[in-house]
Amino acid sequence: MEEGKSTDYNSVISSKTKGKGGFRATTFIYGLFGLENMGFIAIMVSFGLYFSFVMGFDLTGSANTLTNLMGSTFLLSILGGFISDTYINRYHTVLIFGPFEILAFALITIQAHYKSLQPECVVPNCISGWKAVFFYASLCCFALGSGGVRGALPALGADQFDQKDPKEAKALGRYFNLVLLSSVIGGAFGVTFVVYVSTTKAWWKGFLISLVGTALGFIFFAFGKPFLRLQRPAGSPLTRIFQVIVVTIKNRNLQIPENSDELYEINEKESDSSQQKLAHTKQFRLCYLIL
């Protein structure tokens, strides 16, 4: 690639010179946070009653299904974070997992609208057959999509600020405050208006509002690509942790040099400017003594 040619995988420094990043870029992230969280909160609040009144679950089955869904969603955020750190950048990770969440909202809305897709229970927890497949497929897509997005989106916003720049480092705290604010505003709208529509008008109408809002959020987010700083995946922290453990055991008998600069394998000129070197400390000396 020719020098100076534009590329999506810019480092923070090179992207900054091209006018990317900052609060203009995070506007697209705030929009997605608010609209996606509106649908997420509305769905979670509505599901307790929806599972009982429509899908035929008893109180225990409804609560168990809902908590399993929530737990799976937040656990799968680890997957989204791992992929965005290791293989592809965070922007594309969000756009890959986003369609799964939109598909989940669509499946949930369709099943809530058509009586033929709902179980006709004479006993609790009687959903079975292809209706159960349809139901649990929508929940799996929801957990995968929402969890993956949550694992990559907040960090993408943090990438828009260079922590080596004092002004941008200070603005990073404001960014997280605005992220929380957008999530709260979206969640408040979802837990009031959307849930009201679901419980008083029709379940599918409330789910449809969540579907449309979430889809608009991802569309709005996709248009923000020209303004975003997209960094190369730097590798998963989990991989680095295991590497440190293996190397520590392997080099347990080596002498520690007096000059801590000799601990680095490459010098300052050859190092990647986007990667920060960790300073040598005397912490975890207990591990050295044990080994």
mmCIF file of N, CA and C in Angstrom, residues 170-225:
data_model
loop_
_atom_site.group_PDB
_atom_site.id
_atom_site.type_symbol
_atom_site.label_atom_id
_atom_site.label_comp_id
_atom_site.label_asym_id
_atom_site.label_seq_id
_atom_site.Cartn_x
_atom_site.Cartn_y
_atom_site.Cartn_z
ATOM 1 N N LYS A 170 -8.847 13.484 29.027
ATOM 2 C CA LYS A 170 -9.838 14.063 29.933
ATOM 3 C C LYS A 170 -11.251 13.893 29.379
ATOM 4 N N ALA A 171 -11.378 13.968 28.053
ATOM 5 C CA ALA A 171 -12.693 13.827 27.422
ATOM 6 C C ALA A 171 -13.207 12.394 27.487
ATOM 7 N N LEU A 172 -12.313 11.436 27.723
ATOM 8 C CA LEU A 172 -12.726 10.036 27.770
ATOM 9 C C LEU A 172 -13.728 9.784 28.897
ATOM 10 N N GLY A 173 -13.515 10.422 30.038
ATOM 11 C CA GLY A 173 -14.467 10.277 31.135
ATOM 12 C C GLY A 173 -15.835 10.833 30.777
ATOM 13 N N ARG A 174 -15.844 11.943 30.051
ATOM 14 C CA ARG A 174 -17.115 12.515 29.613
ATOM 15 C C ARG A 174 -17.822 11.576 28.640
ATOM 16 N N TYR A 175 -17.047 10.895 27.810
ATOM 17 C CA TYR A 175 -17.634 9.944 26.865
ATOM 18 C C TYR A 175 -18.419 8.857 27.599
ATOM 19 N N PHE A 176 -17.827 8.267 28.630
ATOM 20 C CA PHE A 176 -18.516 7.198 29.349
ATOM 21 C C PHE A 176 -19.746 7.729 30.087
ATOM 22 N N ASN A 177 -19.690 8.970 30.550
ATOM 23 C CA ASN A 177 -20.877 9.570 31.165
ATOM 24 C C ASN A 177 -22.013 9.699 30.155
ATOM 25 N N LEU A 178 -21.679 10.114 28.937
ATOM 26 C CA LEU A 178 -22.694 10.267 27.901
ATOM 27 C C LEU A 178 -23.206 8.915 27.412
ATOM 28 N N VAL A 179 -22.334 7.902 27.417
ATOM 29 C CA VAL A 179 -22.782 6.549 27.078
ATOM 30 C C VAL A 179 -23.838 6.079 28.071
ATOM 31 N N LEU A 180 -23.553 6.295 29.352
ATOM 32 C CA LEU A 180 -24.516 5.912 30.381
ATOM 33 C C LEU A 180 -25.810 6.705 30.240
ATOM 34 N N LEU A 181 -25.689 7.994 29.937
ATOM 35 C CA LEU A 181 -26.878 8.830 29.776
ATOM 36 C C LEU A 181 -27.736 8.345 28.611
ATOM 37 N N SER A 182 -27.113 8.048 27.480
ATOM 38 C CA SER A 182 -27.877 7.576 26.320
ATOM 39 C C SER A 182 -28.543 6.239 26.608
ATOM 40 N N SER A 183 -27.852 5.367 27.345
ATOM 41 C CA SER A 183 -28.443 4.079 27.703
ATOM 42 C C SER A 183 -29.637 4.260 28.630
ATOM 43 N N VAL A 184 -29.509 5.182 29.582
ATOM 44 C CA VAL A 184 -30.600 5.426 30.531
ATOM 45 C C VAL A 184 -31.807 6.029 29.822
ATOM 46 N N ILE A 185 -31.570 6.974 28.919
ATOM 47 C CA ILE A 185 -32.683 7.589 28.188
ATOM 48 C C ILE A 185 -33.403 6.542 27.339
ATOM 49 N N GLY A 186 -32.627 5.731 26.619
ATOM 50 C CA GLY A 186 -33.239 4.679 25.817
ATOM 51 C C GLY A 186 -33.978 3.666 26.668
ATOM 52 N N GLY A 187 -33.356 3.254 27.777
ATOM 53 C CA GLY A 187 -34.001 2.292 28.662
ATOM 54 C C GLY A 187 -35.263 2.842 29.300
ATOM 55 N N ALA A 188 -35.238 4.122 29.671
ATOM 56 C CA ALA A 188 -36.420 4.739 30.279
ATOM 57 C C ALA A 188 -37.585 4.782 29.295
ATOM 58 N N PHE A 189 -37.293 5.100 28.042
ATOM 59 C CA PHE A 189 -38.345 5.109 27.024
ATOM 60 C C PHE A 189 -38.878 3.695 26.792
ATOM 61 N N GLY A 190 -37.961 2.716 26.806
ATOM 62 C CA GLY A 190 -38.388 1.342 26.583
ATOM 63 C C GLY A 190 -39.239 0.793 27.708
ATOM 64 N N VAL A 191 -38.840 1.079 28.949
ATOM 65 C CA VAL A 191 -39.538 0.500 30.094
ATOM 66 C C VAL A 191 -40.868 1.202 30.376
ATOM 67 N N THR A 192 -41.089 2.356 29.773
ATOM 68 C CA THR A 192 -42.358 3.069 29.970
ATOM 69 C C THR A 192 -43.258 2.920 28.739
ATOM 70 N N PHE A 193 -42.920 3.607 27.669
ATOM 71 C CA PHE A 193 -43.804 3.639 26.501
ATOM 72 C C PHE A 193 -43.894 2.280 25.806
ATOM 73 N N VAL A 194 -42.745 1.662 25.514
ATOM 74 C CA VAL A 194 -42.762 0.405 24.757
ATOM 75 C C VAL A 194 -43.444 -0.701 25.555
ATOM 76 N N VAL A 195 -43.128 -0.798 26.835
ATOM 77 C CA VAL A 195 -43.769 -1.816 27.669
ATOM 78 C C VAL A 195 -45.265 -1.536 27.807
ATOM 79 N N TYR A 196 -45.634 -0.267 27.870
ATOM 80 C CA TYR A 196 -47.056 0.094 27.927
ATOM 81 C C TYR A 196 -47.793 -0.394 26.684
ATOM 82 N N VAL A 197 -47.191 -0.184 25.521
ATOM 83 C CA VAL A 197 -47.806 -0.651 24.276
ATOM 84 C C VAL A 197 -47.923 -2.173 24.273
ATOM 85 N N SER A 198 -46.882 -2.855 24.740
ATOM 86 C CA SER A 198 -46.892 -4.318 24.740
ATOM 87 C C SER A 198 -47.989 -4.883 25.637
ATOM 88 N N THR A 199 -48.138 -4.317 26.815
ATOM 89 C CA THR A 199 -49.052 -4.892 27.805
ATOM 90 C C THR A 199 -50.496 -4.433 27.646
ATOM 91 N N THR A 200 -50.729 -3.291 27.010
ATOM 92 C CA THR A 200 -52.098 -2.769 26.903
ATOM 93 C C THR A 200 -52.661 -2.833 25.489
ATOM 94 N N LYS A 201 -51.814 -2.773 24.481
ATOM 95 C CA LYS A 201 -52.287 -2.810 23.090
ATOM 96 C C LYS A 201 -52.138 -4.217 22.512
ATOM 97 N N ALA A 202 -50.913 -4.587 22.241
ATOM 98 C CA ALA A 202 -50.625 -5.928 21.712
ATOM 99 C C ALA A 202 -49.144 -6.198 21.906
ATOM 100 N N TRP A 203 -48.819 -7.451 22.232
ATOM 101 C CA TRP A 203 -47.415 -7.794 22.455
ATOM 102 C C TRP A 203 -46.581 -7.517 21.214
ATOM 103 N N TRP A 204 -47.105 -7.894 20.066
ATOM 104 C CA TRP A 204 -46.309 -7.764 18.851
ATOM 105 C C TRP A 204 -46.063 -6.306 18.485
ATOM 106 N N LYS A 205 -46.967 -5.413 18.872
ATOM 107 C CA LYS A 205 -46.763 -3.999 18.568
ATOM 108 C C LYS A 205 -45.593 -3.429 19.373
ATOM 109 N N GLY A 206 -45.496 -3.810 20.637
ATOM 110 C CA GLY A 206 -44.363 -3.365 21.436
ATOM 111 C C GLY A 206 -43.053 -3.931 20.924
ATOM 112 N N PHE A 207 -43.071 -5.223 20.541
ATOM 113 C CA PHE A 207 -41.860 -5.839 19.999
ATOM 114 C C PHE A 207 -41.484 -5.215 18.658
ATOM 115 N N LEU A 208 -42.493 -4.816 17.886
ATOM 116 C CA LEU A 208 -42.219 -4.178 16.595
ATOM 117 C C LEU A 208 -41.530 -2.830 16.787
ATOM 118 N N ILE A 209 -41.951 -2.082 17.794
ATOM 119 C CA ILE A 209 -41.286 -0.808 18.088
ATOM 120 C C ILE A 209 -39.821 -1.050 18.444
ATOM 121 N N SER A 210 -39.564 -2.084 19.241
ATOM 122 C CA SER A 210 -38.181 -2.426 19.594
ATOM 123 C C SER A 210 -37.385 -2.824 18.359
ATOM 124 N N LEU A 211 -38.014 -3.579 17.465
ATOM 125 C CA LEU A 211 -37.354 -4.002 16.228
ATOM 126 C C LEU A 211 -36.978 -2.805 15.363
ATOM 127 N N VAL A 212 -37.922 -1.907 15.156
ATOM 128 C CA VAL A 212 -37.669 -0.739 14.308
ATOM 129 C C VAL A 212 -36.608 0.163 14.933
ATOM 130 N N GLY A 213 -36.714 0.389 16.243
ATOM 131 C CA GLY A 213 -35.739 1.240 16.916
ATOM 132 C C GLY A 213 -34.332 0.675 16.843
ATOM 133 N N THR A 214 -34.195 -0.626 17.082
ATOM 134 C CA THR A 214 -32.873 -1.253 17.030
ATOM 135 C C THR A 214 -32.303 -1.229 15.622
ATOM 136 N N ALA A 215 -33.139 -1.515 14.623
ATOM 137 C CA ALA A 215 -32.674 -1.488 13.233
ATOM 138 C C ALA A 215 -32.214 -0.086 12.836
ATOM 139 N N LEU A 216 -32.969 0.931 13.234
ATOM 140 C CA LEU A 216 -32.565 2.308 12.936
ATOM 141 C C LEU A 216 -31.254 2.656 13.634
ATOM 142 N N GLY A 217 -31.063 2.127 14.840
ATOM 143 C CA GLY A 217 -29.822 2.382 15.554
ATOM 144 C C GLY A 217 -28.612 1.835 14.822
ATOM 145 N N PHE A 218 -28.722 0.621 14.294
ATOM 146 C CA PHE A 218 -27.597 0.032 13.562
ATOM 147 C C PHE A 218 -27.374 0.723 12.220
ATOM 148 N N ILE A 219 -28.438 1.149 11.572
ATOM 149 C CA ILE A 219 -28.285 1.888 10.312
ATOM 150 C C ILE A 219 -27.580 3.217 10.565
ATOM 151 N N PHE A 220 -28.008 3.914 11.602
ATOM 152 C CA PHE A 220 -27.372 5.179 11.968
ATOM 153 C C PHE A 220 -25.903 4.967 12.312
ATOM 154 N N PHE A 221 -25.617 3.903 13.040
ATOM 155 C CA PHE A 221 -24.239 3.593 13.418
ATOM 156 C C PHE A 221 -23.381 3.293 12.190
ATOM 157 N N ALA A 222 -23.932 2.575 11.219
ATOM 158 C CA ALA A 222 -23.169 2.206 10.025
ATOM 159 C C ALA A 222 -22.715 3.435 9.242
ATOM 160 N N PHE A 223 -23.511 4.496 9.255
ATOM 161 C CA PHE A 223 -23.147 5.715 8.542
ATOM 162 C C PHE A 223 -22.006 6.471 9.229
ATOM 163 N N GLY A 224 -21.632 6.064 10.415
ATOM 164 C CA GLY A 224 -20.565 6.758 11.123
ATOM 165 C C GLY A 224 -19.170 6.289 10.780
ATOM 166 N N LYS A 225 -19.038 5.329 9.887
ATOM 167 C CA LYS A 225 -17.719 4.781 9.572
ATOM 168 C C LYS A 225 -16.702 5.832 9.131
#
